[in-house]
Each structure stands twice: as structure tokens, then as C-alpha cells.
CSV table of C-alpha atoms in Angstrom, one decimal:
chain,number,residue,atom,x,y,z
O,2,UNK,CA,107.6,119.1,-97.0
O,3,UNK,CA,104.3,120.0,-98.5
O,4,UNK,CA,103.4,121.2,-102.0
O,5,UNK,CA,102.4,125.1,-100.9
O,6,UNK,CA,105.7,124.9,-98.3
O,7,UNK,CA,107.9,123.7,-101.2
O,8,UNK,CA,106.0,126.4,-103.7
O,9,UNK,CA,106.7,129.1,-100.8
O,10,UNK,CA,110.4,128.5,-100.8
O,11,UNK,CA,111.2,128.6,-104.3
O,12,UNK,CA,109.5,131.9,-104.3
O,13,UNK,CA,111.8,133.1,-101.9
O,14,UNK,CA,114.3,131.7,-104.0
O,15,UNK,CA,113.4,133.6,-106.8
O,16,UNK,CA,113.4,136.5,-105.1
O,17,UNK,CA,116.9,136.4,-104.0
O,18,UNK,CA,118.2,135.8,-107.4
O,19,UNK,CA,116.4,138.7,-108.9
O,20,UNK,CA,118.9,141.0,-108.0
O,21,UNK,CA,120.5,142.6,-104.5
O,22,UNK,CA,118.0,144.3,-102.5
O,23,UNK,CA,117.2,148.2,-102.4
O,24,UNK,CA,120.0,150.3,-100.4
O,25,UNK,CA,118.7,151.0,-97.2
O,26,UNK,CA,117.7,154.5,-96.0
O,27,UNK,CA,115.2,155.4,-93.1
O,28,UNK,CA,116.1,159.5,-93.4
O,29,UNK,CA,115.3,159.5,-97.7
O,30,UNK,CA,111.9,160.5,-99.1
O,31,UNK,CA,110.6,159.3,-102.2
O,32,UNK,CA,109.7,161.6,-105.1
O,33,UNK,CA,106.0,162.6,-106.4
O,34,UNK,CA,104.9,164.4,-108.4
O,35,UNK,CA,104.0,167.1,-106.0
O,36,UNK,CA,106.0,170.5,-106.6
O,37,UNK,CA,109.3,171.4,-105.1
O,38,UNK,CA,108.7,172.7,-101.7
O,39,UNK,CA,110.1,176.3,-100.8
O,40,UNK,CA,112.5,175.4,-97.8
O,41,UNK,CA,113.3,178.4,-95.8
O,42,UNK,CA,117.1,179.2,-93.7
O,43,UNK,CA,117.0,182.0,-91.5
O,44,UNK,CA,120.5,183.6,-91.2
O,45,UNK,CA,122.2,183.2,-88.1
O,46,UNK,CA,119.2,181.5,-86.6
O,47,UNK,CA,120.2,177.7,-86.2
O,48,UNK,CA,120.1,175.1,-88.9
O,49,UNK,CA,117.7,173.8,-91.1
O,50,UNK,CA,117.2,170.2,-92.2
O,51,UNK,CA,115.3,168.1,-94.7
O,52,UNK,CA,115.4,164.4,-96.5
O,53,UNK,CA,117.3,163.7,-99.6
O,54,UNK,CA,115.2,161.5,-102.5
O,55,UNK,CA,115.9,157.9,-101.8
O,56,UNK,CA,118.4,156.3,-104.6
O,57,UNK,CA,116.5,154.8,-108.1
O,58,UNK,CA,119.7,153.1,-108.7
O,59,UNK,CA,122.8,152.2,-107.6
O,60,UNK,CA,124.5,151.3,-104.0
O,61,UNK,CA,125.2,154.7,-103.2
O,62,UNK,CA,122.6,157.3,-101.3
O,63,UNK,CA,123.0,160.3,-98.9
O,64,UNK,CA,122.1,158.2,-95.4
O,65,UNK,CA,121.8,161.6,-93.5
O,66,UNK,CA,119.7,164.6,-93.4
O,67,UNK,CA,121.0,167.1,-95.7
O,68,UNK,CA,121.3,170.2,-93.1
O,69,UNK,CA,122.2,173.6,-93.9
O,70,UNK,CA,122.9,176.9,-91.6
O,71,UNK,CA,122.6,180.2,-93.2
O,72,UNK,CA,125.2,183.3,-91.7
O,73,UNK,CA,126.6,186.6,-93.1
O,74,UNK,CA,129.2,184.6,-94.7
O,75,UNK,CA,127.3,182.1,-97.1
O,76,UNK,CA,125.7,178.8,-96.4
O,77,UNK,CA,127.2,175.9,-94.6
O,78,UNK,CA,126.2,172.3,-96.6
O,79,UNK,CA,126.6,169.5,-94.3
O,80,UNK,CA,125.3,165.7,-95.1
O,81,UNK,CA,127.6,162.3,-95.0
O,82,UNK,CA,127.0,159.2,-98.1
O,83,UNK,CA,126.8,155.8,-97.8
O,84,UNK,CA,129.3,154.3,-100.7
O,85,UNK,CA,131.2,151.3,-99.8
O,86,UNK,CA,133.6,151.5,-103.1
O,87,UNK,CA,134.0,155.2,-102.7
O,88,UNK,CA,137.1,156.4,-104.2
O,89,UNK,CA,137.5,160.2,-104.5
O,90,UNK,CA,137.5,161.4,-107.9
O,91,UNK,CA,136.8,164.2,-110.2
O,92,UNK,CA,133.3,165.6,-111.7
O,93,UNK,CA,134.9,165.6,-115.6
O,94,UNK,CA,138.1,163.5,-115.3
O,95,UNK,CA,138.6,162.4,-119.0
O,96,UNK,CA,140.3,158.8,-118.3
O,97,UNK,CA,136.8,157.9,-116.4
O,98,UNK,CA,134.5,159.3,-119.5
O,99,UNK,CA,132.5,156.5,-121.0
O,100,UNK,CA,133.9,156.7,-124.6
O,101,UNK,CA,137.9,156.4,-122.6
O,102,UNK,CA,136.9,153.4,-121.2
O,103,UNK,CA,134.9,151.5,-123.8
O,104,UNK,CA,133.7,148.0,-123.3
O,105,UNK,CA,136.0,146.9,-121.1
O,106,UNK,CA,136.3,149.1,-117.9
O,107,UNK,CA,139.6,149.7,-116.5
O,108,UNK,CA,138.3,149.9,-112.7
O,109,UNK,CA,138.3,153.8,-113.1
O,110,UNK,CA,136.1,155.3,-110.8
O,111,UNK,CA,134.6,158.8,-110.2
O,112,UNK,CA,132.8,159.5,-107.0
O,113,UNK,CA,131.7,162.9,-106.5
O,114,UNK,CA,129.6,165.9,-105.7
O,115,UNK,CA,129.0,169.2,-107.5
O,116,UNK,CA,126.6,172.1,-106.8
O,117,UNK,CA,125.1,174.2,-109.8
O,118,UNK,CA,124.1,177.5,-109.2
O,119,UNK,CA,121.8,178.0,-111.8
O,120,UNK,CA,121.5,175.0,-114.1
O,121,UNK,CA,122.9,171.4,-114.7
O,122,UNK,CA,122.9,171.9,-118.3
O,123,UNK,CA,126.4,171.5,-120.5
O,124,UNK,CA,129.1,174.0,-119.8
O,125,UNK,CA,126.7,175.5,-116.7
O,126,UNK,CA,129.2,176.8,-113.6
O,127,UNK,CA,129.5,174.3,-110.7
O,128,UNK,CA,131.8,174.0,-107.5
O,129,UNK,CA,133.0,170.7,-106.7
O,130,UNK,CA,132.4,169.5,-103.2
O,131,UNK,CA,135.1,168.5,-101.1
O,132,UNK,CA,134.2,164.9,-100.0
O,133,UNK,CA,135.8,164.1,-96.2
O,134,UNK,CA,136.4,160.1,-96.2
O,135,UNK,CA,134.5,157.9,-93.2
O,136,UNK,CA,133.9,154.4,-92.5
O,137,UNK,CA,131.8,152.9,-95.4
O,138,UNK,CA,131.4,156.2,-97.3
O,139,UNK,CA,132.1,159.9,-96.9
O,140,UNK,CA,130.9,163.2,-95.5
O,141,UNK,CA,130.4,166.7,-97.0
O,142,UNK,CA,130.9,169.6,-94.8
O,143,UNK,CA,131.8,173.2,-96.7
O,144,UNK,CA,130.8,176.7,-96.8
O,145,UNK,CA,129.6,178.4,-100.0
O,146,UNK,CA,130.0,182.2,-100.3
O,147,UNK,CA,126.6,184.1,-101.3
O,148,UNK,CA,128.3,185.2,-104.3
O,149,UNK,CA,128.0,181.3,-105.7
O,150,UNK,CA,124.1,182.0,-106.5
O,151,UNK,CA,124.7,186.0,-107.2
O,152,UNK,CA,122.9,186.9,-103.8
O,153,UNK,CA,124.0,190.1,-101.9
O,154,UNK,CA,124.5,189.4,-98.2
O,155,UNK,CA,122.3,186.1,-98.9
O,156,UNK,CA,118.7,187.5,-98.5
O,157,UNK,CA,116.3,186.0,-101.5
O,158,UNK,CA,115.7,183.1,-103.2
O,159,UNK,CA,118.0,180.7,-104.7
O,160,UNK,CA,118.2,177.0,-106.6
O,161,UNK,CA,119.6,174.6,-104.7
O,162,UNK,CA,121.2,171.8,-106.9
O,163,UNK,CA,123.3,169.0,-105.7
O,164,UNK,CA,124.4,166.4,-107.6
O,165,UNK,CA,125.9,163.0,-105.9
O,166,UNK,CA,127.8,161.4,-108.7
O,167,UNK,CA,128.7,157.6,-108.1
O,168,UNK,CA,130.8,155.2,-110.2
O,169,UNK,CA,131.6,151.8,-109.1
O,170,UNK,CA,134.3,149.6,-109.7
O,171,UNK,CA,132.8,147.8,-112.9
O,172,UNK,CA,132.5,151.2,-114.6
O,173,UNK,CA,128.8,151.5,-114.0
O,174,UNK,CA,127.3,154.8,-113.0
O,175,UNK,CA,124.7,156.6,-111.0
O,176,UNK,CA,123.9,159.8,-109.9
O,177,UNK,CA,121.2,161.5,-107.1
O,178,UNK,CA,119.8,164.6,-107.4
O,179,UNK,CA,119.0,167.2,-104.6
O,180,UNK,CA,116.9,170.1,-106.1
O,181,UNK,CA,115.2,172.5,-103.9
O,182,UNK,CA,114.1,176.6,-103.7
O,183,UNK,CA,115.7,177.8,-100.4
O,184,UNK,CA,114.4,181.5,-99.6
O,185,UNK,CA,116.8,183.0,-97.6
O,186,UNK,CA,115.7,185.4,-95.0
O,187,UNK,CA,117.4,187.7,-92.1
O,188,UNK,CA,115.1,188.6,-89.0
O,189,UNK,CA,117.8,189.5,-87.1
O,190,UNK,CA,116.9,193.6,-86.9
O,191,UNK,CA,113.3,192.5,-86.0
O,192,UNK,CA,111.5,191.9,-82.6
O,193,UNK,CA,109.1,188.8,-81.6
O,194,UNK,CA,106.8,191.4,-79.9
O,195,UNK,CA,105.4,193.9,-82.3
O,196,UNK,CA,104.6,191.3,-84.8
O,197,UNK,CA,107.7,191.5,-86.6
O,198,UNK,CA,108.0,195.1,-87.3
O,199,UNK,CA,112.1,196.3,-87.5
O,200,UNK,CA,113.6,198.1,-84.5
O,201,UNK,CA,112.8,201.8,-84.3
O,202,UNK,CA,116.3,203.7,-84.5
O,203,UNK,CA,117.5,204.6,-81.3
């Protein structure tokens, strides 16, 4: 073997060693520093997609496109996780708390997804998302009333704040963030062919 082939495959070596490789997603989006779009959902008017951040950290990531559909009842979350020690579990479960498990991890984990309404700070409201098991992961697939954001019929803006919490079985921990503006909007009592003016009364 020559010197530069032997020099190329320790490289590769080395690069092997240096850790597992990124998670694999082809539907993510990295993050800038550009601000956070405006993404618009028309009530009743078919759904509306976009890409979750790619994961920093961790072997967990949302390997979907998070897709929402906006009716008179609330808005319908729908977007499935790649987590291959997923375990259901609880946003605040007190065993699985760092300072309950201390140096020495029982295997506790805590796998899961919360909304916040308004803010992700300390004692801020949330709704836990109920998290439907698949192969290699889990799927999320619920309907949240208008009242969650304080929106009457839906129509206006709101924060859109999702939280994918992961734990894995050595006790280490990880979470993704989906932040977004959605403006909600109802065209429903317009026309496409007076430029959008309402309906005269009959």
C-alpha cells in the first residue's frame, strides 16, 4: 500500500471514531439567522405544510413535514418522529428530573411533546401531545381548540411553539424546537372574481 493510500485510510479511520454520524433527515431545514417567517392556514381550505429545524443534538428529529389544517373547530397538528429508544413519558415526571437521578441514571426516560401557547418560560401553560407509537419512533396527530392560543373562531395571529423533548436510555437529553407565527385567515364568505371583496347579502 502506498504512503498517501495508507495516510487516506487512517483518516477515514479517524473519522469513524469521532463520534456516530448526524441523524439523517432530507425534509429538516437548518436555522439562520434570518427572521421567523409568517406561515399562513386558511380555514377549511386544505392543509398547510413546512420543514421542522434539523436536530443539533441527539438521535431523535421530526423525519416528516410538520402539516397543519385549519377548520371552525381549532387546528389539526400532524407530523411523525424518528426515535428508536422512544418510550412514552411525561413532560415534568419527577423520577426522570436530573437532580432524581444523579450520577448514575436509572434508565428513566422521558420522551415527549408539549405546545406553549404563549411562552416556554417556567410555570408558562402547555398541552401535552399525545404521541401515537410506530415502527422506529412515533407520530403526532391531535386537534387543538382555538381557545388554546385565546383566538375567537381562529381568525389572527398566533405563536406556534412545539417542543420535541427526547431522553435516552443513558439519561442523556435533548430537545427540538418548532417556533413559528401562523396567521390564521377565513376566505370562506369571499369570491375569487371581484378580487376578494365578501359576498353582497342576498
Amino acid at each position: 500500500m502506498s504512503k498517501i493510500a495508507t495516510v487516506a485510510a487512517l483518516l477515514a479511520a479517524g473519522a469513524l471514531s469521532c463520534g456516530a454520524p448526524r441523524p439523517r433527515n432530507t425534509q429538516c431545514r437548518e436555522l439562520s439567522s434570518a427572521p421567523r417567517e409568517v406561515i399562513v392556514v386558511e380555514v377549511d381550505h386544505g392543509e398547510t405544510s413546512f420543514a421542522a429545524p434539523c436536530p443539533r443534538d441527539g438521535r431523535a428529529y421530526i423525519d416528516s413535514l410538520v402539516t397543519l389544517r385549519a377548520s371552525s373547530e381549532g387546528l389539526r397538528v400532524r407530523f411523525t418522529v424518528r426515535d428508536v429508544s422512544f418510550v412514552p413519558g411525561s413532560f415534568r415526571e419527577p423520577r426522570c428530573e436530573r437532580y432524581q437521578q444523579g450520577d448514575h441514571p436509572t434508565g428513566c426516560q422521558r420522551d415527549a411533546v408539549v405546545l406553549f401557547p404563549a411562552a416556554t418560560l417556567p410555570g408558562a401553560p402547555y398541552a401535552e401531545l399525545e404521541l401515537i407509537p410506530r415502527a422506529e419512533g412515533y407520530r403526532v396527530d391531535q386537534l387543538f381548540p382555538w381557545s388554546t392560543w385565546g383566538l375567537e373562531r381562529g381568525l389572527g395571529r398566533l405563536r406556534f411553539s412545539l417542543v420535541v423533548f427526547e431522553r435516552g436510555p443513558g439519561g442523556e437529553e435533548n430537545e427540538l424546537r418548532v417556533v413559528t407565527i401562523l396567521r390564521v385567515v377565513d376566505r370562506r364568505g369571499q369570491t375569487s372574481g371581484d378580487g376578494g371583496a365578501p359576498r353582497a347579502p342576498p
